[in-house]
Coordinates of C-alpha atoms and ligand atoms in Angstrom, one line a residue:
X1 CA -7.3 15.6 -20.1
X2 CA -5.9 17.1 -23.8
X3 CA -6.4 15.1 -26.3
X4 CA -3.0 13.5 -26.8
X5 CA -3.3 12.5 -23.2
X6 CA -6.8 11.0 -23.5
X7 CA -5.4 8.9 -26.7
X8 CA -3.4 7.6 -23.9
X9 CA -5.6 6.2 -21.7
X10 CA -8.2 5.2 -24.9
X11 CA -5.4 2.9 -25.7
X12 CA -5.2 1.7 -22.2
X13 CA -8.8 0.6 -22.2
X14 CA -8.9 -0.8 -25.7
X15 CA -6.0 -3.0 -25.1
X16 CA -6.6 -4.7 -21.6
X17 CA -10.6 -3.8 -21.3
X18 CA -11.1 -6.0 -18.4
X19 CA -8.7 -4.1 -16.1
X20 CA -11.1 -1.6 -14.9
X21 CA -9.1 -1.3 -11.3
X22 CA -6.0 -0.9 -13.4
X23 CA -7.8 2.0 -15.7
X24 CA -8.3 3.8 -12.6
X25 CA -5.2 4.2 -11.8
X26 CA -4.0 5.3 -15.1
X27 CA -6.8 8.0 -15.1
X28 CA -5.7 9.7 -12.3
X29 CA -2.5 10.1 -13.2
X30 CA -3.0 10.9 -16.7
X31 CA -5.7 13.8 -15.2
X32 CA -2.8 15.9 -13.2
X33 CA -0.4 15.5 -15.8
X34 CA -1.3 17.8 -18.1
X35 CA 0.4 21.3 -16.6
X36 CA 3.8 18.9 -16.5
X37 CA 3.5 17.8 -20.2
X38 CA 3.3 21.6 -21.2
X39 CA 6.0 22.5 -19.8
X40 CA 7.7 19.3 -21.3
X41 CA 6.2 18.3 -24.3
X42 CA 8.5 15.7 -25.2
X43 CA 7.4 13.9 -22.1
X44 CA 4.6 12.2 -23.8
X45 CA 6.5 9.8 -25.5
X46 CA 7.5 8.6 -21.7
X47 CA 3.7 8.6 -20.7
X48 CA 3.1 6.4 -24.0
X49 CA 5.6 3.6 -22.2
X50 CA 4.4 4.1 -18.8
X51 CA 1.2 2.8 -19.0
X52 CA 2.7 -0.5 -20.1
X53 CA 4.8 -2.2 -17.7
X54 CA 8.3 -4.0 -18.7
X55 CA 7.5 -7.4 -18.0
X56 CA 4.7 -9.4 -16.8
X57 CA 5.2 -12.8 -15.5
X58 CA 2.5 -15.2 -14.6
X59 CA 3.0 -19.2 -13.3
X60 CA 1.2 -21.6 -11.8
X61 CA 1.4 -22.6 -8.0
X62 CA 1.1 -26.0 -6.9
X63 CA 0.8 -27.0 -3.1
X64 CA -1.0 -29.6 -1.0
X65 CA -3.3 -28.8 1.9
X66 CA -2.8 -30.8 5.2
X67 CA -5.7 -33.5 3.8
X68 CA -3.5 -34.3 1.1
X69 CA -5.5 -32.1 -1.6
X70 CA -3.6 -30.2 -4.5
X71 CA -4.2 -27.1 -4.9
X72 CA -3.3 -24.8 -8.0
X73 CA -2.9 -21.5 -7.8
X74 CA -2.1 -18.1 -9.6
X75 CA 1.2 -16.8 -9.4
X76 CA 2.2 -13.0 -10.8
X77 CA 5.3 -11.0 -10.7
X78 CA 4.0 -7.4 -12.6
X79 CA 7.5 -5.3 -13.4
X80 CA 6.3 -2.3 -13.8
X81 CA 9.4 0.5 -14.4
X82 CA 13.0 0.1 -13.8
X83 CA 14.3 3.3 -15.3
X84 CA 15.4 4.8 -11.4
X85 CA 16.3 1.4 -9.7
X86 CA 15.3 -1.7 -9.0
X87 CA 11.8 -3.1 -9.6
X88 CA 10.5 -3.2 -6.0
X89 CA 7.1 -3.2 -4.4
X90 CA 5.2 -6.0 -2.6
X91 CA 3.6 -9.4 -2.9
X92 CA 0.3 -9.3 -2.1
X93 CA -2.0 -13.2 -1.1
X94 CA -5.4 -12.4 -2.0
X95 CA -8.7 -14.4 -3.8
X96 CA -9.4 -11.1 -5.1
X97 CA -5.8 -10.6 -6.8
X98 CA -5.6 -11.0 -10.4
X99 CA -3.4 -8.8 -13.4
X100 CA -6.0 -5.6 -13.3
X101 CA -5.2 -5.4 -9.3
X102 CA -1.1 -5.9 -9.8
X103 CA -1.0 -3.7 -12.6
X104 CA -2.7 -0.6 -11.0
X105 CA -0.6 -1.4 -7.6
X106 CA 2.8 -1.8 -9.8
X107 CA 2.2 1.7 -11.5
X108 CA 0.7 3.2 -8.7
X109 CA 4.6 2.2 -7.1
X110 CA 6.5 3.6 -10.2
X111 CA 5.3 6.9 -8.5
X112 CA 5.6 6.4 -5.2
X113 CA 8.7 4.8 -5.1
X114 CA 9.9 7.9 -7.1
X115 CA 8.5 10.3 -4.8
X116 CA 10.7 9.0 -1.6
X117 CA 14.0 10.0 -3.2
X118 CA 15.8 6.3 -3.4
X119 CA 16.9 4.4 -6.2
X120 CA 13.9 2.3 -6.5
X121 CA 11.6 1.0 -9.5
X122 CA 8.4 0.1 -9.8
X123 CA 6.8 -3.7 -9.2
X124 CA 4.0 -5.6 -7.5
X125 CA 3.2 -9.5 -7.6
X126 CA 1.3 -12.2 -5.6
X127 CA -1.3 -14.9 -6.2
X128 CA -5.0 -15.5 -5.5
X129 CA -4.1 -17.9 -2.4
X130 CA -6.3 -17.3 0.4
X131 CA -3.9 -17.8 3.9
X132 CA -7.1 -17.5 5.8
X133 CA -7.8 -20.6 7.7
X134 CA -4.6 -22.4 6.4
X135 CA -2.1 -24.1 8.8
X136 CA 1.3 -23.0 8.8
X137 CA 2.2 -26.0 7.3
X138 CA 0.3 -25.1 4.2
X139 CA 1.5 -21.4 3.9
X140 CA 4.8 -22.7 3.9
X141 CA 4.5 -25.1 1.5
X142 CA 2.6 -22.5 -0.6
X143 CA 5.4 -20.1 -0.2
X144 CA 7.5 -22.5 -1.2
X145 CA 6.3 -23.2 -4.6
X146 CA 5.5 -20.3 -5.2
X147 CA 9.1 -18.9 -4.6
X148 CA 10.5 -22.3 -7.0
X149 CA 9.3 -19.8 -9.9
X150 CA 9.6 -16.6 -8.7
X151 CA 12.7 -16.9 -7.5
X152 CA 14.5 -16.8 -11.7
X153 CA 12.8 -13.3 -11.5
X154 CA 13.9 -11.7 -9.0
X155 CA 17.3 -10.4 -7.5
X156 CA 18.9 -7.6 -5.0
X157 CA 19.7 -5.7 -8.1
X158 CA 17.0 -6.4 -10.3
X159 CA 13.6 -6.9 -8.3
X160 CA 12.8 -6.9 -4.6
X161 CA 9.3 -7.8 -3.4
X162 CA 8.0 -7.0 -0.1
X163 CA 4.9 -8.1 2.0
X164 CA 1.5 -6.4 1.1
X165 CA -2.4 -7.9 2.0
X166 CA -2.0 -11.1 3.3
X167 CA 2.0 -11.4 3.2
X168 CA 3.5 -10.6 6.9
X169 CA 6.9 -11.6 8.4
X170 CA 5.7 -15.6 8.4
X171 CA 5.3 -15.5 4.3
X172 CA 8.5 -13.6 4.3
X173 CA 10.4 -16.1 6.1
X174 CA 9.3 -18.8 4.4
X175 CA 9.9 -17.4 0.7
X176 CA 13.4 -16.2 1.2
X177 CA 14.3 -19.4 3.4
X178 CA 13.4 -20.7 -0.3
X179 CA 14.7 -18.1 -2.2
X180 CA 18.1 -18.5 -0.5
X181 CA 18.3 -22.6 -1.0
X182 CA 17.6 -22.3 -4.6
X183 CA 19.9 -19.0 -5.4
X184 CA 22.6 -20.5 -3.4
X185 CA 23.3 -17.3 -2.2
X186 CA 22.4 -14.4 1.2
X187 CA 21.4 -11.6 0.1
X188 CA 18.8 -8.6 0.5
X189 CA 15.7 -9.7 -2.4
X190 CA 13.5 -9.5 0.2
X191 CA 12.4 -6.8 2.5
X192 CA 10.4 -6.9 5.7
X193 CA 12.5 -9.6 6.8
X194 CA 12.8 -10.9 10.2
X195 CA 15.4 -8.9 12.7
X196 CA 17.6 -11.8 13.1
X197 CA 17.9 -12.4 9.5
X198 CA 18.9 -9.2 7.5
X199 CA 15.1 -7.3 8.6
X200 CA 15.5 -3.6 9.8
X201 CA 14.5 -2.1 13.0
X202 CA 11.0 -0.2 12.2
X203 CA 10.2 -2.0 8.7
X204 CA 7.2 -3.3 10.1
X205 CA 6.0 -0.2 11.6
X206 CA 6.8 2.1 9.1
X207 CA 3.9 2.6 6.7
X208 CA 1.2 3.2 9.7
X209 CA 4.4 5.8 11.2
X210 CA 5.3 7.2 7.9
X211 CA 1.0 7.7 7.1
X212 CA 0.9 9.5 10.1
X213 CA 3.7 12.0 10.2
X214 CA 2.6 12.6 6.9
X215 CA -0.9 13.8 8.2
X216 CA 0.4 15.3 10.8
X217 CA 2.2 17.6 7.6
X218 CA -0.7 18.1 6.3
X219 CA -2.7 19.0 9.4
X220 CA 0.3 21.7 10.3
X221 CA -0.2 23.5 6.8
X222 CA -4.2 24.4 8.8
X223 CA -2.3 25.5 12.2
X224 CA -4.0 21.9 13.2
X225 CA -2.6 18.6 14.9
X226 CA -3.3 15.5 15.9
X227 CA -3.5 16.4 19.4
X228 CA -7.0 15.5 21.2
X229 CA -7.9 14.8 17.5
X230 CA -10.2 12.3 16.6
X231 CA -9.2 9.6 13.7
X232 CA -11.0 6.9 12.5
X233 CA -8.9 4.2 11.3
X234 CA -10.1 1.4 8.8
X235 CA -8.4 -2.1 8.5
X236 CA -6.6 -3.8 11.2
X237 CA -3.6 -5.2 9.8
X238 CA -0.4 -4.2 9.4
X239 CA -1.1 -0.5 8.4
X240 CA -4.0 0.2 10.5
X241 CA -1.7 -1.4 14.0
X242 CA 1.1 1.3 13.5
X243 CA -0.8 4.0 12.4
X244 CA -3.4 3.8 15.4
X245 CA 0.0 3.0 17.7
X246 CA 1.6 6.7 16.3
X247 CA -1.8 8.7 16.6
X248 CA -1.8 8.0 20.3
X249 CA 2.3 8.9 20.3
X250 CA 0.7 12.3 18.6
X251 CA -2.0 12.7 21.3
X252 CA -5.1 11.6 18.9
X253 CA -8.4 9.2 19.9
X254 CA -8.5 6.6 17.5
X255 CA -11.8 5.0 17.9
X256 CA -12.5 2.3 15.0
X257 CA -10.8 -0.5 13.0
X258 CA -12.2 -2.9 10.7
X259 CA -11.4 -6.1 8.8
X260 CA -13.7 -7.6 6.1
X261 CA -16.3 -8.9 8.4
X262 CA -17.1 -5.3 9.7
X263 CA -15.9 -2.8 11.7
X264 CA -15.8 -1.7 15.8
X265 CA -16.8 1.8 17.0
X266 CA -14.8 2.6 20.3
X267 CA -16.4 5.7 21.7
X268 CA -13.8 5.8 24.8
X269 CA -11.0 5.6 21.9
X270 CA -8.6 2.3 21.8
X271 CA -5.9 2.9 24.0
X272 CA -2.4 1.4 23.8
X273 CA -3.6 -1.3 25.9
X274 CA -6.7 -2.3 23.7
X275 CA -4.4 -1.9 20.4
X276 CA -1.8 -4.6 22.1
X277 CA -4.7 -7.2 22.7
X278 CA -5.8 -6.2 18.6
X279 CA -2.2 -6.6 17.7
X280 CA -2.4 -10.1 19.4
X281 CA -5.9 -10.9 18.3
X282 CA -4.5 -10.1 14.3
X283 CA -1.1 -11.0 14.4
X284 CA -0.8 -14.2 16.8
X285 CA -4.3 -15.9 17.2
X286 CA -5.5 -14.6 13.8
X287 CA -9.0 -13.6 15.1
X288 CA -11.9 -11.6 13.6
X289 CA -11.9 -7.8 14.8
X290 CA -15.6 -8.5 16.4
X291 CA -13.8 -10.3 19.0
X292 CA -13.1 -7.0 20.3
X293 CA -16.7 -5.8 20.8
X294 CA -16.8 -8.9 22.7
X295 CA -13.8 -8.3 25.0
X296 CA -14.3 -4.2 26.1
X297 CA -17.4 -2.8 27.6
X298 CA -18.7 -0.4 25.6
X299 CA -18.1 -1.0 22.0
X300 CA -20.2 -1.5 18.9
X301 CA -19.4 -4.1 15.9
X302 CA -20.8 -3.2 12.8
X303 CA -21.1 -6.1 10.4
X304 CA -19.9 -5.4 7.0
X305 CA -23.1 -5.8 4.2
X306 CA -22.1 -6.5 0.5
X307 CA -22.3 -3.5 -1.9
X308 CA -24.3 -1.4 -2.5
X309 CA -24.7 -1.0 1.4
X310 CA -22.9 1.6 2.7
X311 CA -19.7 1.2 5.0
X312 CA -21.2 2.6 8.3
X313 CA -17.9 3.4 9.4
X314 CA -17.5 6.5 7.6
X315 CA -20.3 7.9 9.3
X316 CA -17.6 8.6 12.1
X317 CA -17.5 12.1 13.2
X318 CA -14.1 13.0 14.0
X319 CA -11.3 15.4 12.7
X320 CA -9.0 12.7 10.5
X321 CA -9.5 9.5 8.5
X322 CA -7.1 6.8 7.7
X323 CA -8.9 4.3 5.8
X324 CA -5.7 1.3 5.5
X325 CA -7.5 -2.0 4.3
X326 CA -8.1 -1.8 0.6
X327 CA -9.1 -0.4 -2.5
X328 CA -12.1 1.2 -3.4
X329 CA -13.2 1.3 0.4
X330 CA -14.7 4.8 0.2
X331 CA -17.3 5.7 -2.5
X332 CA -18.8 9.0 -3.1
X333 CA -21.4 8.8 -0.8
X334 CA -19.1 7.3 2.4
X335 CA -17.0 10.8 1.1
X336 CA -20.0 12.6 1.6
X337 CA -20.8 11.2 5.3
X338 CA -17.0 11.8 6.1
X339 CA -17.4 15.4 5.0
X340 CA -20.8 15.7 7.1
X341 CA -19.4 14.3 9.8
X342 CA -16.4 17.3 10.6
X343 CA -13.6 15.9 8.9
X344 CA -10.5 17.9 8.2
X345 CA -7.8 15.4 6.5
X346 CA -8.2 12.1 4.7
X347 CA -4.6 10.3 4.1
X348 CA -5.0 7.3 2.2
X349 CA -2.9 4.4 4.3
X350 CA -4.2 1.9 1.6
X351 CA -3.3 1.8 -1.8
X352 CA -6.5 3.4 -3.5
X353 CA -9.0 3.4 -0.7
X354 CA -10.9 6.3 -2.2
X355 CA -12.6 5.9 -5.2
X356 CA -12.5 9.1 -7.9
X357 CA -16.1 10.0 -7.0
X358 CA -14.9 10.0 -3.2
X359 CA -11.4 12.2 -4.1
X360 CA -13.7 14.7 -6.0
X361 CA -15.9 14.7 -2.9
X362 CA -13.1 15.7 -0.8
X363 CA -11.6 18.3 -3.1
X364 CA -14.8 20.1 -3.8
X365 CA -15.4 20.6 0.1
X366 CA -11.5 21.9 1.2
X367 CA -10.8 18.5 2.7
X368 CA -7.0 18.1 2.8
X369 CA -7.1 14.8 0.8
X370 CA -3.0 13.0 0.6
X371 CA -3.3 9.9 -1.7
X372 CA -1.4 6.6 -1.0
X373 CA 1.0 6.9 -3.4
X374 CA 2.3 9.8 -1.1
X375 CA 0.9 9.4 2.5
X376 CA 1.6 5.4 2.7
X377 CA 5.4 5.7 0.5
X378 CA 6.9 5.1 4.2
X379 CA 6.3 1.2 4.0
X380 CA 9.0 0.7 0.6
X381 CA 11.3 3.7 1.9
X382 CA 11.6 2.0 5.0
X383 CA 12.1 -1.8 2.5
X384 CA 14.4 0.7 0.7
X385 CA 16.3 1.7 3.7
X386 CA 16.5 -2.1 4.4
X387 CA 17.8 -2.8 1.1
X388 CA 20.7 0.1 2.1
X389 CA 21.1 -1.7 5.2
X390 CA 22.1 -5.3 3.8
X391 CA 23.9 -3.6 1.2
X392 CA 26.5 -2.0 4.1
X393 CA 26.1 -5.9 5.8
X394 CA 25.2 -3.5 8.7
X395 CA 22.2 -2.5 10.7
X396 CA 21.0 0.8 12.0
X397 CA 19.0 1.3 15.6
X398 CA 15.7 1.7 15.7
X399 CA 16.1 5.8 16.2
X400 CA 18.1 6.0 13.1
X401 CA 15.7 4.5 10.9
X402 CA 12.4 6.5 12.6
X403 CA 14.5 9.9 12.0
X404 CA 15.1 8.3 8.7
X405 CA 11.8 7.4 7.7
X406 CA 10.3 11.1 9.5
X407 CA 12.7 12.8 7.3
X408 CA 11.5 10.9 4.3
X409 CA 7.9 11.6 4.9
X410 CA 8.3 15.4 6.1
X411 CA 10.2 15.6 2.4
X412 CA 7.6 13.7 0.4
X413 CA 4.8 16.2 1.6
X414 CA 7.0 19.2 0.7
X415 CA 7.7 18.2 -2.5
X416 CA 4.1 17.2 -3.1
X417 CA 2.9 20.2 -1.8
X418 CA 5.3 22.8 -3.4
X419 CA 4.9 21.1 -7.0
X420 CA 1.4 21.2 -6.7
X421 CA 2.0 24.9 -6.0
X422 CA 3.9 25.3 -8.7
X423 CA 1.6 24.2 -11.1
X424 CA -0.8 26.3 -10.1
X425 CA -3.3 23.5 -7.9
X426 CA -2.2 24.7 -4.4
X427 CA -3.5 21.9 -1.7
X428 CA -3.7 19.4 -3.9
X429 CA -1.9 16.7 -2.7
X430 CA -3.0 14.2 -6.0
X431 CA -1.7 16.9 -8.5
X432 CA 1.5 17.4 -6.4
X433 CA 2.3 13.8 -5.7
X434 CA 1.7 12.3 -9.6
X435 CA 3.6 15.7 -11.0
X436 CA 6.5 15.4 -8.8
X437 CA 7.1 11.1 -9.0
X438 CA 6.5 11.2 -12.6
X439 CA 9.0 13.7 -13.5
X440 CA 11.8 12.0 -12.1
X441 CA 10.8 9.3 -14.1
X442 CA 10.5 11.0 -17.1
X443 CA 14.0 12.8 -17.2
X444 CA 15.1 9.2 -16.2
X445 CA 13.9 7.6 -19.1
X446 CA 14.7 10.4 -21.8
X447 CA 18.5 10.6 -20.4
X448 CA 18.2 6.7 -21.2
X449 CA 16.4 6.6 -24.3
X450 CA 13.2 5.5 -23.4
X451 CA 13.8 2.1 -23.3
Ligands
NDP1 P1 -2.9 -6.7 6.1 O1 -3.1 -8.0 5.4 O2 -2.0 -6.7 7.2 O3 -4.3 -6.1 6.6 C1 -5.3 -5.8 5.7 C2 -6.5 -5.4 6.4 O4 -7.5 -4.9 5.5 C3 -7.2 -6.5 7.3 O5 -7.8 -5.9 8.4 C4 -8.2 -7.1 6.3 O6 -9.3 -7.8 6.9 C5 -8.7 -5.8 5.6 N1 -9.1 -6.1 4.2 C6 -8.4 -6.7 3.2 N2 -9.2 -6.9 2.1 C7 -10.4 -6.4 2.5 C8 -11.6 -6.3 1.8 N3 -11.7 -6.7 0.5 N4 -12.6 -5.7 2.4 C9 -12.5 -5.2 3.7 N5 -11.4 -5.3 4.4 C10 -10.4 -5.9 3.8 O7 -2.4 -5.7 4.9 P2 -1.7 -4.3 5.1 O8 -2.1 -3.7 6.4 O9 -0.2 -4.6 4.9 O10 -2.2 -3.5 3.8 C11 -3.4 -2.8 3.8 C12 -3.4 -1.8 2.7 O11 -2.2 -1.0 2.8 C13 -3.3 -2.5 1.3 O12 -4.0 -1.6 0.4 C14 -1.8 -2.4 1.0 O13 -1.6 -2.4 -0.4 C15 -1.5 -1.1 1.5 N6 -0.1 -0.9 1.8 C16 0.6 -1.7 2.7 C17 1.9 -1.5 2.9 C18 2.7 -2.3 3.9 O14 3.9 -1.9 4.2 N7 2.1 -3.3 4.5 C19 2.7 -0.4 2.2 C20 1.9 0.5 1.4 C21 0.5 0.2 1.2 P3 -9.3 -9.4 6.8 O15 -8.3 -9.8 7.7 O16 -10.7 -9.7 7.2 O17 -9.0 -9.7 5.3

């Protein structure tokens, strides 16, 4: 980092010090930008505004539980950059979620949203609601109140959230169900809607699809595929479902998945029958993944120990890994077993699953290494495509939106990979990926007058 860079970040810290998950993601960027600000000098001034977002908005959320209990609640709505469309990026419903988390996911999606090539800004939002355990009842009335503030914010031209953790197609419903009574009016501020009601065909499957037809890019550039390859997957959500469903498309054995009570080890890989009964374990009966271990012969469950255990999952040997539940899920040392264990790509399918210590790890070893601001953009190009979709008040089929979405991430991973090259970091995917998002940014916001 040069030194005007690094007076960047020094007045990141000094100004929010207790957002150490939203320093991290300003460090990394701020570390590969340096061959793009010599070229472009002037660009710094647009770093300076970068790191702060345009708005921040923060309410409370009131709800009763099904005893009768109120419950109050943090809301957030981070807008991060509008300079190349508008604010979009998801909602995530999370104990853990507070401004340092929103922030570094809302910058994080300045870039990616930049790198797919649509008209789309930067945002992120949610609240520290836990839907675990809760009835229906009560995630709808929590959605509810939480969209009787939100809903001032946002607009198909100005700001369109999206699910993230904890926020499927049932919290989609019910917020723009709410959305639309208060607004008075139908239109596309949501994405990852339901089919019936203005959703596209593929939305839901697109960021485990996009994750891996970016990997298989990146496997391609070694004369490798994912055929008879062996991927271990982490999370078993939304990501983790479609990205082990298009590894078997591609020929590949996925053979774990996790969620926060610990992870299963399928030696005889989880076939498309097995991922169905996960896909109805997670999505309809809202089970724990050791459930699994308890159904197939076979199988080990892992119980998940607090830190500074290690996450036994990455001793997997195998040729890929996918990790898709959350941030700061691989450490230096998990790299280290990954690396020891044979592995020849890491794509992040998360948003920051791999700590700095862990992406250093990776480099230093010639592990292709794509982070989730690249390798997971197929989840908002897909909302984006959505957005295009109730723009036309049409819908496409499902092929036209996979070919779509392909296209997208076959693009992301050349531009990533030839501006990486052309700064003189060949194969690195984090160089590549920051360079070529920010810069569309940048001559955005100078044409503008960095606003
Ligand atoms: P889901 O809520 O559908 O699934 C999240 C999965 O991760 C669950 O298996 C969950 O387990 C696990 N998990 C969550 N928090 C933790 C934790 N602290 N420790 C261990 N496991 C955890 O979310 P998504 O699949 O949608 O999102 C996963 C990741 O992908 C997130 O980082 C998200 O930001 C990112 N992402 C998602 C996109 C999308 O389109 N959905 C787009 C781009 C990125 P449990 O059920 O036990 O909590």
């Amino acid at each position: 980092m040069n030194n005007v860079i690094k007076s960047v970040y020094d007045s990141v810290i000094a100004r929010d010090p207790d957002q150490p998950e939203f320093h991290q993601a300003v460090e990394e960027v701020l570390d590969s930008l340096g061959p793009a600000l010599e070229d472009n000098p002037s660009h710094i001034d647009v770093v300076k505004g970068m790191v702060e977002p345009e708005r921040v908005i923060q309410f409370r959320v009131p709800w009763y539980d099904d005893d009768g209990q109120l419950h109050v609640n943090r809301g957030f709505r981070v807008q991060f950059n509008s300079a190349i469309g508008p604010y979009k990026g998801g909602l995530r419903f999370h104990p853990s979620v507070n401004l340092s988390i929103l922030k570094f996911l809302g910058f994080e999606q300045v870039f990616k949203n930049s790198l797919t090539g649509l008209p789309m800004g930067g945002g992120k939002g949610g609240s520290d609601f836990d839907p675990k355990g809760r009835s229906d009842a009560e995630v709808k009335r929590f959605c509810q109140s939480f969209m009787s503030e939100l809903w001032r914010h946002i607009g198909a031209d100005l700001d369109v959230p999206a699910g993230d953790i904890g926020v499927g197609g049932r919290e989609i419903g019910f917020l723009f169900g709410m959305y639309r009574k208060l607004a008075n009016e139908f239109t596309g501020v949501l994405t990852g809607k339901g089919l019936p009601y203005g959703g596209s065909l593929i939305r839901p499957e697109a960021t485990g699809y996009g994750l891996v037809y970016f990997a298989r890019e990146m496997l391609a550039t070694k004369g490798k595929s994912f055929d008879g390859a062996t991927v271990a997957i982490s999370g078993s959500g939304n990501v983790a479902q479609f990205a082990c469903e298009k590894v078997l498309d591609l020929g590949g054995r996925p053979v774990t998945m996790s969620d926060s009570s610990g992870y299963i080890f399928d030696a005889k890989g989880i076939d498309r029958e097995k991922l169905s009964w996960i896909m109805d374990l997670k999505n309809n009966r809202r089970g724990r993944i050791k459930e699994y271990a308890e159904n197939f012969d076979g199988v080990e469950f892992t119980e998940s120990k607090p830190e500074p255990n290690l996450n036994q999952l990455w001793r997997t040997q195998g040729d890929g890994a996918l990790p898709g539940a959350t941030q700061n899920e691989i450490n230096g040392n998990e790299a280290k077993m990954l690396v020891d264990g044979g592995v020849i790509a890491v794509a992040e399918g998360a948003n920051m699953p791999c700590t700095p210590e862990a992406v250093e790890v990776f480099q230093k070893n010639g592990i292709l290494f794509a982070p989730g601001k690249a390798s997971n953009a197929g989840g908002v190009a897909t909302s984006g495509l959505e957005m295009s979709q109730n723009s036309l008040r049409m819908s496409w089929t499902r092929e036209e939106v996979d070919q779509k979405l392909e296209a997208i991430m076959v693009n992301i991973h050349k531009n990533a990979f030839e501006t990486a090259e052309r700064y003189g970091m060949p194969g690195d995917y984090v160089a590549g990926a920051n360079i070529a998002g920010f810069l569309k940014v940048a001559e955005s916001t100078m044409a503008q007058g960095i606003l």
